[in-house]
mmCIF file of C-alpha atoms in Angstrom:
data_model
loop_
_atom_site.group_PDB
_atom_site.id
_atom_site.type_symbol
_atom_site.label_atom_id
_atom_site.label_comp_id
_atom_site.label_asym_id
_atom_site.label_seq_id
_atom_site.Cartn_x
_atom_site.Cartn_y
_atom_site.Cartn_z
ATOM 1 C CA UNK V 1 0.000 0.000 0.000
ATOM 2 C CA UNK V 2 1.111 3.207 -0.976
ATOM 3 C CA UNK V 3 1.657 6.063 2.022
ATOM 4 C CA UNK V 4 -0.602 8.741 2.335
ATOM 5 C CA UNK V 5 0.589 11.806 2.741
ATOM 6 C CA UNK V 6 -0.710 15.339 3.479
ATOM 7 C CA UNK V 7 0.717 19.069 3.879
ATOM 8 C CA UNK V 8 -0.039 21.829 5.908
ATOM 9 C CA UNK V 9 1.815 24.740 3.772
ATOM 10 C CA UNK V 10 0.247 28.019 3.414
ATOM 11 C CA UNK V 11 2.976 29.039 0.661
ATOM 12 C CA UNK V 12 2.381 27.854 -2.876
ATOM 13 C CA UNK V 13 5.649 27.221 -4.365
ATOM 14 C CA UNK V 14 6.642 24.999 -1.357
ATOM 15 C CA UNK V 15 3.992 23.119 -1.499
ATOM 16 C CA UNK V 16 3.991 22.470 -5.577
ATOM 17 C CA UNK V 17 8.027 21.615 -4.769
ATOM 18 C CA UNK V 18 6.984 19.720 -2.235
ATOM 19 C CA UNK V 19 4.418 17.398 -3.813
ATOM 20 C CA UNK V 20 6.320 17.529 -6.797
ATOM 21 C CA UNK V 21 9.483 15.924 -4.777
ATOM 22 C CA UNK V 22 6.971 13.140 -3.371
ATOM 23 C CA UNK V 23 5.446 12.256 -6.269
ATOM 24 C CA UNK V 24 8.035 10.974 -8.144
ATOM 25 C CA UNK V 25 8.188 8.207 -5.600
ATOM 26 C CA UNK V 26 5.513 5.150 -6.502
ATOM 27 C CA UNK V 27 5.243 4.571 -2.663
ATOM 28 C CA UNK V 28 4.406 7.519 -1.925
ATOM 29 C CA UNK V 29 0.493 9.342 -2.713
ATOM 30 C CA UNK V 30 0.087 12.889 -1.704
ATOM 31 C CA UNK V 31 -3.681 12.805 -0.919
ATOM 32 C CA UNK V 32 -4.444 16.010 0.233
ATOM 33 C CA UNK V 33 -2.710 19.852 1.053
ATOM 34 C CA UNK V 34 -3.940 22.659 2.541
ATOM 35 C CA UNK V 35 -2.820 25.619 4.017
ATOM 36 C CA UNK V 36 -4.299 24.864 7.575
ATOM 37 C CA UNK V 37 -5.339 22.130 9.912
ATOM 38 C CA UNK V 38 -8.723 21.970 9.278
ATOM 39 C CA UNK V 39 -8.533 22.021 5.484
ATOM 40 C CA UNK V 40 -6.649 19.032 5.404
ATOM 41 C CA UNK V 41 -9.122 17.419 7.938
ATOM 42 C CA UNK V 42 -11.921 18.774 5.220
ATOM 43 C CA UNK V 43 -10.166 16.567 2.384
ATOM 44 C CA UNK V 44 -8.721 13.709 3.804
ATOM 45 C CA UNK V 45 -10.399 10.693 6.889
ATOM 46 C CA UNK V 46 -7.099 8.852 6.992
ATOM 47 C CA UNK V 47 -3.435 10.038 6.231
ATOM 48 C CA UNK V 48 -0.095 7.974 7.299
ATOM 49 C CA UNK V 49 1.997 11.305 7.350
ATOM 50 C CA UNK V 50 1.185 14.882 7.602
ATOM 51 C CA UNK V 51 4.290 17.285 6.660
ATOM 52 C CA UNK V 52 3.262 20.410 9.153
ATOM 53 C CA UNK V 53 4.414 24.081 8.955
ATOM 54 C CA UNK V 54 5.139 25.050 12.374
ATOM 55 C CA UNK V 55 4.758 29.075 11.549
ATOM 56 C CA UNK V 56 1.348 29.583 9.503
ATOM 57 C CA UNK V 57 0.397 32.839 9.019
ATOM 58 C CA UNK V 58 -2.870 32.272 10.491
ATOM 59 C CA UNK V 59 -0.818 32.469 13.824
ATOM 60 C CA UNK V 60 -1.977 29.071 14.624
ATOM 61 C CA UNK V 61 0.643 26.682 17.296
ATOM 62 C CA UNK V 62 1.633 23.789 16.692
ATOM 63 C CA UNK V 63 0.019 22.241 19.484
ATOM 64 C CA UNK V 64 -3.556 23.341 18.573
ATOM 65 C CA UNK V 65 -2.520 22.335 14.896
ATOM 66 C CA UNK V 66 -1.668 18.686 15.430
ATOM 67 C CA UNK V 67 -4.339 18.300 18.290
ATOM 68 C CA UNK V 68 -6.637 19.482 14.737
ATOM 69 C CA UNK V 69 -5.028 16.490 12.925
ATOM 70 C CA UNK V 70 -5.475 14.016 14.974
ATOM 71 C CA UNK V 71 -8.331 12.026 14.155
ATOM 72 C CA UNK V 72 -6.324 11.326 10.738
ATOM 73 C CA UNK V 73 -4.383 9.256 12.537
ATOM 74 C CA UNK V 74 -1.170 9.893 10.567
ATOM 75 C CA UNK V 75 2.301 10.456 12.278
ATOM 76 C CA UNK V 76 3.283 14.118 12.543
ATOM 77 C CA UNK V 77 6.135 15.949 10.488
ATOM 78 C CA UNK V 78 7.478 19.159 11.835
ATOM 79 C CA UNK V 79 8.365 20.781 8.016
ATOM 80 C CA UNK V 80 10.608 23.885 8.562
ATOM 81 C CA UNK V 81 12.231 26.528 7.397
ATOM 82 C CA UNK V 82 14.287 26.987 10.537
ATOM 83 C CA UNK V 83 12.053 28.338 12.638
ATOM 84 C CA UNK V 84 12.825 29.180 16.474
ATOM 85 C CA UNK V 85 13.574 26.098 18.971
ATOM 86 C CA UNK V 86 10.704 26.675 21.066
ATOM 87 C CA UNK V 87 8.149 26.264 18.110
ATOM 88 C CA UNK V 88 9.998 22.694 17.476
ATOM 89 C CA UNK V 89 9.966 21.757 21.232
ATOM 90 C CA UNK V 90 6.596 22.713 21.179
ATOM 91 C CA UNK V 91 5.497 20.523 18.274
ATOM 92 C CA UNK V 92 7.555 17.406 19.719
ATOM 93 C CA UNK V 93 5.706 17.852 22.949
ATOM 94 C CA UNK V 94 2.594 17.982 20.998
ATOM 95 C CA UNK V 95 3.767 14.555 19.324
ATOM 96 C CA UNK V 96 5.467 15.692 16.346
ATOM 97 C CA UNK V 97 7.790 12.156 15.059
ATOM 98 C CA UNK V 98 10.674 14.939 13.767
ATOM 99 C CA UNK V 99 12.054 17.664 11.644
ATOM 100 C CA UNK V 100 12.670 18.102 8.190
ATOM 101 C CA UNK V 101 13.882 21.382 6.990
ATOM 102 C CA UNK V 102 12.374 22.368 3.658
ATOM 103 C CA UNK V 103 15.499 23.042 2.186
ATOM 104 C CA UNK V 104 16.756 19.168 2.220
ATOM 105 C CA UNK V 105 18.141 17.423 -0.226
ATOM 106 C CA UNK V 106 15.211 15.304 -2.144
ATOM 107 C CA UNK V 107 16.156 12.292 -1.087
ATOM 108 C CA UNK V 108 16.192 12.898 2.729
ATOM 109 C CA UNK V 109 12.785 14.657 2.422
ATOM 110 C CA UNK V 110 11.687 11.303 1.318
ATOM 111 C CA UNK V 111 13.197 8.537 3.239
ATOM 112 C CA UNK V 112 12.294 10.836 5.956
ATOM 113 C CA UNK V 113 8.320 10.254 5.422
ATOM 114 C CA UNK V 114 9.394 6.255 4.897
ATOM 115 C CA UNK V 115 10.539 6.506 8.258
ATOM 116 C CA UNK V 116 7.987 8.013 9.601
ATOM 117 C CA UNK V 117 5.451 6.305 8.408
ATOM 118 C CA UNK V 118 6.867 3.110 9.766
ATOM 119 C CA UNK V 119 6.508 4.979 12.656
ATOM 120 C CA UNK V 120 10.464 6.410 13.737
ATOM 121 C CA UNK V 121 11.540 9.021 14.666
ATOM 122 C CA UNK V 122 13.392 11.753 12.223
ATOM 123 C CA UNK V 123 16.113 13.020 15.098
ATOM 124 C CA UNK V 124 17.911 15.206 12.738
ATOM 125 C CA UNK V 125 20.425 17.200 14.285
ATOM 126 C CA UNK V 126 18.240 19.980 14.420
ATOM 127 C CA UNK V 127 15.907 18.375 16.021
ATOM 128 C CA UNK V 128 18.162 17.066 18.529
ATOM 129 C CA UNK V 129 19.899 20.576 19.128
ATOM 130 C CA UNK V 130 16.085 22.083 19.304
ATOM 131 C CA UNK V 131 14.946 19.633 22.512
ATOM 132 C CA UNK V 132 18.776 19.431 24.446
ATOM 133 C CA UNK V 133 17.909 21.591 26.732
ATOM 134 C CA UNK V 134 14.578 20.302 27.191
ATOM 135 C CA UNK V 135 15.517 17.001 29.668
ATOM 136 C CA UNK V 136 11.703 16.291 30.426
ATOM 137 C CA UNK V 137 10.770 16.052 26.371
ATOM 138 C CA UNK V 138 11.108 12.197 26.354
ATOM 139 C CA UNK V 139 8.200 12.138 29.302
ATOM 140 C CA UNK V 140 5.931 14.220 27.839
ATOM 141 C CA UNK V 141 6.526 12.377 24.428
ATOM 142 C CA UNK V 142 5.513 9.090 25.353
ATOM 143 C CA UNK V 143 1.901 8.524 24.552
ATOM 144 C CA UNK V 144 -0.104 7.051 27.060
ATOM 145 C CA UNK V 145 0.098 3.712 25.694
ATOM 146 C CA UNK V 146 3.812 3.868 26.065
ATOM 147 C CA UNK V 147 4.013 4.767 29.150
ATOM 148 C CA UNK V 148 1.971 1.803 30.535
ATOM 149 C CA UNK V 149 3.770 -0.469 28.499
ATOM 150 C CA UNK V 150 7.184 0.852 29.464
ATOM 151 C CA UNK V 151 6.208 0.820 32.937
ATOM 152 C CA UNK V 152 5.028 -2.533 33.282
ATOM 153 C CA UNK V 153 8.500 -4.077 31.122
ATOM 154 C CA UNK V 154 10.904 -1.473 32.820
ATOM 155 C CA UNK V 155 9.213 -3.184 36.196
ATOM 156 C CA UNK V 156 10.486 -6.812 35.299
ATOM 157 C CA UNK V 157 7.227 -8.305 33.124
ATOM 158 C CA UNK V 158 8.081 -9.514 30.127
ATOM 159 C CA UNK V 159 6.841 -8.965 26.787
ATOM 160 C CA UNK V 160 3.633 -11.966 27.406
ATOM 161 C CA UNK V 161 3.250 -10.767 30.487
ATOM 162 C CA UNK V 162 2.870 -7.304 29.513
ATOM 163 C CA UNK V 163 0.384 -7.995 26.511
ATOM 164 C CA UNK V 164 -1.495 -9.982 28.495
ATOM 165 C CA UNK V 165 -2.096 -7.143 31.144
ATOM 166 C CA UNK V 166 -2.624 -4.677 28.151
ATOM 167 C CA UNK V 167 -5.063 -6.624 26.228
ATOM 168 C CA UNK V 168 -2.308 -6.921 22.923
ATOM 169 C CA UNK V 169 -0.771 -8.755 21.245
ATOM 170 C CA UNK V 170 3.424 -9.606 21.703
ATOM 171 C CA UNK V 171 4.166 -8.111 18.503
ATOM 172 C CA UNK V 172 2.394 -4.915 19.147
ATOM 173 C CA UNK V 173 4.450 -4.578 22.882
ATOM 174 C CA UNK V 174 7.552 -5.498 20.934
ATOM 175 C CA UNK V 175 7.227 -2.520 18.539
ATOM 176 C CA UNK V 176 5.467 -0.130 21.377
ATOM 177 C CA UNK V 177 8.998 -0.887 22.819
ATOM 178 C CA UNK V 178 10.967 -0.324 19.255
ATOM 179 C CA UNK V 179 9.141 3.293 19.596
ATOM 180 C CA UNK V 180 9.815 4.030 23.058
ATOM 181 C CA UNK V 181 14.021 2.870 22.688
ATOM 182 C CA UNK V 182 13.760 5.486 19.356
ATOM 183 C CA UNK V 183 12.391 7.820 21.206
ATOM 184 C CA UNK V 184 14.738 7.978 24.359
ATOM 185 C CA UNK V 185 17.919 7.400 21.388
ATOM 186 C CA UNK V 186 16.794 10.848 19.707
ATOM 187 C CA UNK V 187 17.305 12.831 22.641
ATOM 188 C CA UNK V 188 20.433 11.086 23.844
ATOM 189 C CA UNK V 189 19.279 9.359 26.279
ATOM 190 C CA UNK V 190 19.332 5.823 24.519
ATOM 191 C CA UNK V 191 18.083 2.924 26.232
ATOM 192 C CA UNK V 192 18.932 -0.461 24.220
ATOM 193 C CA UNK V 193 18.941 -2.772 27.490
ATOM 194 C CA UNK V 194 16.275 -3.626 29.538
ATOM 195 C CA UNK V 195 17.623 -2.078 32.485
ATOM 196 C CA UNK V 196 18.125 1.412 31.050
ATOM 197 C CA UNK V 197 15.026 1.538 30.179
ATOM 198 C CA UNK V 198 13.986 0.930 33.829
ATOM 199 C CA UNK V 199 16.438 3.867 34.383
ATOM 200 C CA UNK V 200 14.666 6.174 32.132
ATOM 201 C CA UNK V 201 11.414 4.451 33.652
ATOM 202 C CA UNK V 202 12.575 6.181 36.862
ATOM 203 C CA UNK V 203 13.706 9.304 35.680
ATOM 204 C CA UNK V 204 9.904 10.450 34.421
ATOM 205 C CA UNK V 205 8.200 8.921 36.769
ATOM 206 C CA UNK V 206 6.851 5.852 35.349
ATOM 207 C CA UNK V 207 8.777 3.634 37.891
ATOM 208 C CA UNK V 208 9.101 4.056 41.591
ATOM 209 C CA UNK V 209 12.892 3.451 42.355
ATOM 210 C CA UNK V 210 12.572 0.889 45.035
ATOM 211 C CA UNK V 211 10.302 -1.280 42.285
#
């Protein structure tokens, strides 16, 4: 199946450059741009990426922008132009998978939607140096979901254990916990053994230390 992908660009010439890029790509469909939120909610039910302007000149924030996209379901691409740190932060607290800047070369612009639509994370360095000074990002980044599956495995239960408590299956723990080491790695706080990630468990709270 091809991935879907949207854009949230209120100026023209990016967006035809943009879609332009993409669509030389077989496996990849843009199915819908707009120049806010709600227009591509208008034109599209179900998206697997959405390439989001942080700085629209309807003076819209990130936040409220991909709380808008939401029930699209698609993962969330901060698409910039360099725009301040806090605006990034902002959108990665907001659940934003990573940056591209709009002046990438073609090809990272589109092994950067493959990768997010597989559901990874795009830690550029610019995204990195926007969130290092922002030590809680990884807490507030974890979706619910993650969180009770990290803080159940962190705890000792293993991967069975954990899906049966959750009501899933292994495979879907197994890649909750692909998306939660990815996470932690973009922010350098990486977490490839089991017991680091019941350090970071610890560290935001998910995991009282004397567990």
């Amino acid at each position: 199946m091809p991935i879907l992908v949207g854009i949230v660009e209120d100026h023209p010439a990016t967006v035809l450059g943009t879609v332009a890029i993409l669509r030389k790509h077989a496996d990849i469909v843009v199915a819908a741009t707009g120049p806010r939120a709600p227009d591509l909610l208008s034109k599209a039910s179900k998206l697997d990426v959405v390439m989001l302007d942080l700085a629209l000149s309807d003076g819209s924030s990130p936040t409220e922008n991909i709380r808008t996209l939401a029930p699209l379901g698609a993962q969330i691409i901060a698409y910039t132009s360099g725009e301040q740190s806090r605006l990034v932060r902002e959108a990665a607290r907001a659940g934003a998978s990573g940056m591209i800047r709009k002046s990438e070369r073609m090809e990272v612009i589109v092994e950067s939607v493959r990768r997010a639509a597989r559901g990874e994370v795009i830690a550029s360095p610019d995204w990195a140096a926007a969130l290092d000074a922002d030590r809680e990002f990884v807490s507030a980044r974890l979706s619910p979901r993650e969180s009770e599956v990290l803080s159940l495995y962190a705890s000792g239960e293993t991967a069975d254990r954990v899906a049966q408590s959750l009501f899933l299956s292994r495979e879907t723990v197994l890649d909750h916990i692909r998306r939660i080491r990815a996470k932690y790695a973009a922010v350098d706080r990486a977490a490839p053994t089991k017991v680091d990630l019941f350090r970071r468990a610890i560290e935001d709270g998910l995991v009282a230390p004397d567990r």
